[in-house]
């Protein structure tokens, strides 16, 4: 299992190289009508919309009466910033993909440096966004279930709710960048992510070799790929678990409170009906006639 990536690269390096003319013909439909173009346009458009939406939410927070004086607003600000960072990485319409992949990726106009920047921004924003979502859930858990005061949350809890998302997202993004794990091989889409650079034009070439006419060495990011992939996705899965557990606890607490309020409302209604019944039964005939005349 630990050598699955190395075995895959070694197997494909034994294949016969595909001529460039055949690569262009094989990928023509994929490039112009399939995933790379459709997802590139979709990701770019949604990224721009997301940037506008998050920027608007930041503006609303800053213009509100409370501003950044509350923990909730500060956490929302962090979440919006992460979303903008992620959206910046996704709104390139594939232009950040290395231009040598233009035989397969629609609108590929970048190089490895632009790919690294895109991958760094994407993982920084995505990981930070996940952890800030978890932080918001933990904040509401502290308020709803444990009834912590705003001052206690601000001084004792909030520093960790900001430190963990920032540190984890920076650690993952920088590690991917240093390990050369942000690549785009066009297998599914053009976004530069944690994958090994071994696209179709690398078939027939060993890891570390560069096909004539290309700049990026085949097998880039192979070293430590398995450990990096496992640790990255484990760290990104932790906030998802936190979100589901905290939401479940919050739902249970709110549901319990609703049942208590319903029982109290029912008890109050029954008590009022009982008081009215007692008053009617204790009234004299004269009082009944007076009440009837008043009516």
Tab-separated table of C-alpha atoms in Angstrom:
chain	number	residue	atom	x	y	z
A	1	UNK	CA	0.000	0.000	0.000
A	2	UNK	CA	2.827	2.375	0.802
A	3	UNK	CA	4.285	2.005	-2.740
A	4	UNK	CA	1.030	2.233	-4.691
A	5	UNK	CA	1.999	5.512	-6.354
A	6	UNK	CA	5.509	4.299	-7.157
A	7	UNK	CA	4.144	1.064	-8.615
A	8	UNK	CA	1.686	2.980	-10.769
A	9	UNK	CA	4.366	5.316	-12.100
A	10	UNK	CA	6.741	2.421	-12.732
A	11	UNK	CA	4.053	0.508	-14.614
A	12	UNK	CA	3.156	3.430	-16.853
A	13	UNK	CA	6.809	4.202	-17.512
A	14	UNK	CA	7.069	0.799	-19.221
A	15	UNK	CA	4.413	1.720	-21.768
A	16	UNK	CA	5.304	2.996	-25.217
A	17	UNK	CA	5.344	6.803	-25.494
A	18	UNK	CA	2.344	8.268	-27.314
A	19	UNK	CA	3.231	10.559	-30.245
A	20	UNK	CA	2.208	14.171	-29.733
A	21	UNK	CA	-0.122	14.144	-32.722
A	22	UNK	CA	-2.002	11.177	-31.251
A	23	UNK	CA	-2.188	12.863	-27.829
A	24	UNK	CA	-3.831	15.924	-29.368
A	25	UNK	CA	-6.315	13.794	-31.296
A	26	UNK	CA	-7.124	11.551	-28.321
A	27	UNK	CA	-7.805	14.501	-26.018
A	28	UNK	CA	-9.542	16.825	-28.458
A	29	UNK	CA	-13.060	15.921	-27.307
A	30	UNK	CA	-12.047	15.845	-23.643
A	31	UNK	CA	-10.451	19.279	-23.930
A	32	UNK	CA	-13.209	21.131	-25.738
A	33	UNK	CA	-16.458	19.434	-24.744
A	34	UNK	CA	-15.748	17.372	-21.649
A	35	UNK	CA	-14.785	17.907	-18.035
A	36	UNK	CA	-11.860	20.328	-18.244
A	37	UNK	CA	-13.793	22.980	-20.172
A	38	UNK	CA	-17.157	22.548	-18.451
A	39	UNK	CA	-15.703	22.387	-14.949
A	40	UNK	CA	-13.247	25.171	-15.726
A	41	UNK	CA	-16.069	27.524	-16.686
A	42	UNK	CA	-18.246	26.339	-13.800
A	43	UNK	CA	-15.460	26.704	-11.220
A	44	UNK	CA	-14.422	30.121	-12.542
A	45	UNK	CA	-17.973	31.481	-12.570
A	46	UNK	CA	-18.903	30.095	-9.154
A	47	UNK	CA	-15.589	31.367	-7.759
A	48	UNK	CA	-16.329	34.927	-8.851
A	49	UNK	CA	-19.856	34.720	-7.422
A	50	UNK	CA	-18.467	33.340	-4.169
A	51	UNK	CA	-15.917	36.181	-3.900
A	52	UNK	CA	-18.685	38.757	-4.366
A	53	UNK	CA	-20.941	37.007	-1.836
A	54	UNK	CA	-18.271	36.671	0.848
A	55	UNK	CA	-17.119	40.254	0.300
A	56	UNK	CA	-20.718	41.424	0.696
A	57	UNK	CA	-21.063	39.473	3.939
A	58	UNK	CA	-17.845	41.030	5.274
A	59	UNK	CA	-19.188	44.472	4.367
A	60	UNK	CA	-22.451	43.717	6.191
A	61	UNK	CA	-20.565	42.548	9.288
A	62	UNK	CA	-18.367	45.636	9.365
A	63	UNK	CA	-21.365	47.927	8.812
A	64	UNK	CA	-23.503	46.243	11.479
A	65	UNK	CA	-24.104	47.772	14.896
A	66	UNK	CA	-21.931	45.168	16.641
A	67	UNK	CA	-19.197	45.130	14.004
A	68	UNK	CA	-16.339	42.870	15.044
A	69	UNK	CA	-17.090	43.176	18.751
A	70	UNK	CA	-18.645	39.684	18.977
A	71	UNK	CA	-17.017	36.276	18.694
A	72	UNK	CA	-19.594	35.139	16.159
A	73	UNK	CA	-18.811	38.012	13.796
A	74	UNK	CA	-15.062	37.488	14.094
A	75	UNK	CA	-15.443	33.783	13.283
A	76	UNK	CA	-17.683	34.636	10.336
A	77	UNK	CA	-15.022	37.070	9.124
A	78	UNK	CA	-12.416	34.289	9.211
A	79	UNK	CA	-14.755	31.973	7.309
A	80	UNK	CA	-15.416	34.610	4.644
A	81	UNK	CA	-11.701	35.331	4.202
A	82	UNK	CA	-11.008	31.611	3.717
A	83	UNK	CA	-13.806	31.388	1.169
A	84	UNK	CA	-12.366	34.325	-0.766
A	85	UNK	CA	-8.902	32.709	-0.759
A	86	UNK	CA	-10.353	29.410	-2.024
A	87	UNK	CA	-12.442	31.185	-4.657
A	88	UNK	CA	-9.424	33.126	-5.908
A	89	UNK	CA	-7.669	29.828	-6.533
A	90	UNK	CA	-10.676	28.360	-8.353
A	91	UNK	CA	-11.698	31.379	-10.451
A	92	UNK	CA	-8.865	31.212	-12.987
A	93	UNK	CA	-10.865	29.426	-15.720
A	94	UNK	CA	-7.977	26.908	-16.030
A	95	UNK	CA	-5.413	29.602	-16.886
A	96	UNK	CA	-3.233	28.544	-13.920
A	97	UNK	CA	-2.723	25.054	-15.377
A	98	UNK	CA	0.678	24.548	-17.068
A	99	UNK	CA	0.535	25.467	-20.734
A	100	UNK	CA	2.278	22.215	-21.665
A	101	UNK	CA	-0.987	20.500	-20.699
A	102	UNK	CA	-2.951	22.413	-23.333
A	103	UNK	CA	-3.319	19.246	-25.401
A	104	UNK	CA	-5.721	18.008	-22.693
A	105	UNK	CA	-6.732	20.997	-20.534
A	106	UNK	CA	-8.851	23.756	-22.032
A	107	UNK	CA	-7.417	27.292	-21.624
A	108	UNK	CA	-4.172	26.087	-19.970
A	109	UNK	CA	-1.857	29.111	-20.085
A	110	UNK	CA	0.273	28.957	-16.927
A	111	UNK	CA	3.339	27.122	-15.683
A	112	UNK	CA	4.352	25.187	-12.597
A	113	UNK	CA	4.665	28.401	-10.561
A	114	UNK	CA	1.068	29.443	-11.289
A	115	UNK	CA	-0.041	25.892	-10.543
A	116	UNK	CA	1.737	26.008	-7.176
A	117	UNK	CA	0.070	29.316	-6.318
A	118	UNK	CA	-3.349	27.964	-7.240
A	119	UNK	CA	-2.851	24.776	-5.224
A	120	UNK	CA	-1.581	26.736	-2.235
A	121	UNK	CA	-4.584	29.095	-2.271
A	122	UNK	CA	-7.058	26.271	-2.829
A	123	UNK	CA	-5.861	24.169	0.099
A	124	UNK	CA	-5.335	27.191	2.338
A	125	UNK	CA	-8.891	28.382	1.758
A	126	UNK	CA	-10.552	24.960	1.757
A	127	UNK	CA	-8.859	23.720	4.932
A	128	UNK	CA	-9.295	27.028	6.737
A	129	UNK	CA	-12.948	27.151	5.713
A	130	UNK	CA	-13.611	23.661	7.051
A	131	UNK	CA	-11.967	24.430	10.385
A	132	UNK	CA	-13.713	27.800	10.720
A	133	UNK	CA	-17.022	26.026	10.088
A	134	UNK	CA	-16.135	23.634	12.893
A	135	UNK	CA	-15.126	26.601	15.069
A	136	UNK	CA	-18.534	28.216	14.550
A	137	UNK	CA	-20.227	24.973	15.554
A	138	UNK	CA	-18.111	24.746	18.705
A	139	UNK	CA	-18.963	28.371	19.504
A	140	UNK	CA	-22.707	27.679	19.276
A	141	UNK	CA	-22.200	24.508	21.318
A	142	UNK	CA	-20.572	26.535	24.089
A	143	UNK	CA	-23.450	29.021	24.025
A	144	UNK	CA	-26.400	26.636	23.673
A	145	UNK	CA	-25.367	23.612	25.707
A	146	UNK	CA	-22.806	24.881	28.206
A	147	UNK	CA	-24.269	28.423	28.504
A	148	UNK	CA	-20.853	30.085	28.567
A	149	UNK	CA	-20.784	33.866	28.792
A	150	UNK	CA	-19.518	36.062	25.962
A	151	UNK	CA	-16.555	37.151	28.100
A	152	UNK	CA	-15.571	33.557	28.912
A	153	UNK	CA	-15.757	32.532	25.247
A	154	UNK	CA	-13.776	35.593	24.137
A	155	UNK	CA	-10.918	35.047	26.585
A	156	UNK	CA	-10.790	31.266	27.044
A	157	UNK	CA	-12.120	29.663	23.861
A	158	UNK	CA	-11.956	32.075	20.937
A	159	UNK	CA	-8.134	32.212	20.640
A	160	UNK	CA	-8.110	28.475	19.884
A	161	UNK	CA	-11.032	28.837	17.442
A	162	UNK	CA	-8.825	31.135	15.343
A	163	UNK	CA	-5.407	29.579	15.958
A	164	UNK	CA	-6.315	26.025	14.927
A	165	UNK	CA	-7.833	26.889	11.493
A	166	UNK	CA	-4.943	29.222	10.639
A	167	UNK	CA	-2.162	26.892	11.774
A	168	UNK	CA	-3.624	23.709	10.246
A	169	UNK	CA	-4.418	25.325	6.886
A	170	UNK	CA	-0.960	26.930	6.674
A	171	UNK	CA	0.738	23.666	7.657
A	172	UNK	CA	-1.067	21.661	4.976
A	173	UNK	CA	-0.609	24.260	2.228
A	174	UNK	CA	3.076	24.874	2.939
A	175	UNK	CA	3.789	21.137	3.229
A	176	UNK	CA	2.169	20.481	-0.144
A	177	UNK	CA	4.156	23.326	-1.667
A	178	UNK	CA	7.501	22.213	-0.238
A	179	UNK	CA	6.892	18.569	-1.169
A	180	UNK	CA	5.995	19.543	-4.766
A	181	UNK	CA	2.609	17.862	-4.405
A	182	UNK	CA	0.515	20.579	-6.077
A	183	UNK	CA	0.196	19.441	-9.673
A	184	UNK	CA	-2.337	19.263	-12.481
A	185	UNK	CA	-2.386	16.242	-14.763
A	186	UNK	CA	-5.854	16.818	-16.224
A	187	UNK	CA	-7.215	13.418	-15.239
A	188	UNK	CA	-10.418	14.793	-13.760
A	189	UNK	CA	-10.138	18.569	-13.952
A	190	UNK	CA	-7.530	21.284	-14.294
A	191	UNK	CA	-7.356	22.480	-10.684
A	192	UNK	CA	-3.875	22.031	-9.255
A	193	UNK	CA	-4.221	19.794	-6.208
A	194	UNK	CA	-2.346	17.113	-4.282
A	195	UNK	CA	-1.552	14.734	-7.110
A	196	UNK	CA	1.501	13.293	-8.825
A	197	UNK	CA	2.455	14.863	-12.112
A	198	UNK	CA	2.309	11.939	-14.495
A	199	UNK	CA	-0.048	12.831	-17.364
A	200	UNK	CA	-0.400	10.974	-20.646
A	201	UNK	CA	2.664	12.498	-22.265
A	202	UNK	CA	4.794	10.980	-19.453
A	203	UNK	CA	3.889	7.418	-20.392
A	204	UNK	CA	7.069	5.663	-21.396
A	205	UNK	CA	9.260	7.931	-19.251
A	206	UNK	CA	10.684	7.223	-15.799
A	207	UNK	CA	10.044	9.418	-12.763
A	208	UNK	CA	12.363	12.410	-12.885
A	209	UNK	CA	12.668	12.395	-16.693
A	210	UNK	CA	11.317	15.226	-18.800
A	211	UNK	CA	9.851	14.545	-22.203
A	212	UNK	CA	11.411	16.662	-24.976
A	213	UNK	CA	9.333	19.769	-25.559
A	214	UNK	CA	8.073	19.850	-21.968
A	215	UNK	CA	9.392	21.558	-18.831
A	216	UNK	CA	7.929	19.730	-15.833
A	217	UNK	CA	9.621	16.419	-14.914
A	218	UNK	CA	7.420	13.347	-14.923
A	219	UNK	CA	6.628	11.953	-11.487
A	220	UNK	CA	6.862	15.340	-9.783
A	221	UNK	CA	5.627	15.011	-6.199
A	222	UNK	CA	6.077	11.237	-6.097
A	223	UNK	CA	8.347	11.233	-3.051
A	224	UNK	CA	6.269	11.096	0.120
A	225	UNK	CA	3.019	11.244	-1.848
A	226	UNK	CA	1.217	8.529	0.125
A	227	UNK	CA	2.091	9.948	3.550
A	228	UNK	CA	1.163	13.451	2.430
A	229	UNK	CA	-2.168	12.350	0.974
A	230	UNK	CA	-3.169	10.368	4.070
A	231	UNK	CA	-2.200	13.101	6.534
A	232	UNK	CA	-3.827	15.840	4.454
A	233	UNK	CA	-7.184	14.149	4.066
A	234	UNK	CA	-7.213	12.982	7.674
A	235	UNK	CA	-6.696	16.572	8.844
A	236	UNK	CA	-9.435	17.750	6.502
A	237	UNK	CA	-11.817	15.049	7.731
A	238	UNK	CA	-11.476	16.023	11.421
A	239	UNK	CA	-13.549	19.243	11.176
A	240	UNK	CA	-16.291	17.372	9.311
A	241	UNK	CA	-16.603	14.968	12.259
A	242	UNK	CA	-16.650	17.917	14.679
A	243	UNK	CA	-19.388	19.627	12.678
A	244	UNK	CA	-21.683	16.579	12.627
A	245	UNK	CA	-21.164	15.769	16.325
A	246	UNK	CA	-21.652	19.359	17.503
A	247	UNK	CA	-24.742	19.817	15.329
A	248	UNK	CA	-26.185	16.607	16.752
A	249	UNK	CA	-25.593	17.766	20.326
A	250	UNK	CA	-27.048	21.222	19.610
A	251	UNK	CA	-30.129	19.666	18.003
A	252	UNK	CA	-30.634	17.409	21.016
A	253	UNK	CA	-30.333	20.323	23.469
A	254	UNK	CA	-32.738	22.520	21.486
A	255	UNK	CA	-35.178	19.640	21.086
A	256	UNK	CA	-35.117	18.999	24.841
A	257	UNK	CA	-35.772	22.669	25.561
A	258	UNK	CA	-38.666	22.700	23.111
A	259	UNK	CA	-40.242	19.715	24.872
A	260	UNK	CA	-39.867	21.433	28.247
A	261	UNK	CA	-41.478	24.605	26.894
A	262	UNK	CA	-44.299	22.570	25.359
A	263	UNK	CA	-44.947	20.830	28.703
A	264	UNK	CA	-44.869	24.186	30.501
A	265	UNK	CA	-47.298	25.715	27.985
A	266	UNK	CA	-49.628	22.725	28.335
A	267	UNK	CA	-49.437	22.921	32.135
A	268	UNK	CA	-50.166	26.652	32.066
A	269	UNK	CA	-53.166	26.170	29.776
A	270	UNK	CA	-54.579	23.410	31.968
A	271	UNK	CA	-54.035	25.545	35.074
A	272	UNK	CA	-55.887	28.492	33.561
A	273	UNK	CA	-58.773	26.247	32.539
A	274	UNK	CA	-58.924	24.759	36.034
A	275	UNK	CA	-59.022	28.227	37.644
A	276	UNK	CA	-61.851	29.307	35.353
A	277	UNK	CA	-63.771	26.122	36.119
A	278	UNK	CA	-63.351	26.623	39.865
A	279	UNK	CA	-64.506	30.236	39.622
A	280	UNK	CA	-67.603	29.217	37.705
A	281	UNK	CA	-68.479	26.479	40.194
A	282	UNK	CA	-68.073	28.804	43.200
A	283	UNK	CA	-70.189	31.663	41.824
A	284	UNK	CA	-73.653	32.266	43.417
A	285	UNK	CA	-76.828	32.432	41.292
A	286	UNK	CA	-76.915	36.242	41.741
A	287	UNK	CA	-73.353	36.537	40.490
A	288	UNK	CA	-74.304	34.350	37.516
A	289	UNK	CA	-77.257	36.625	36.684
A	290	UNK	CA	-75.060	39.733	37.032
A	291	UNK	CA	-72.466	38.216	34.738
A	292	UNK	CA	-75.173	37.295	32.238
A	293	UNK	CA	-76.575	40.890	32.341
A	294	UNK	CA	-73.067	42.243	31.801
A	295	UNK	CA	-72.747	40.026	28.782
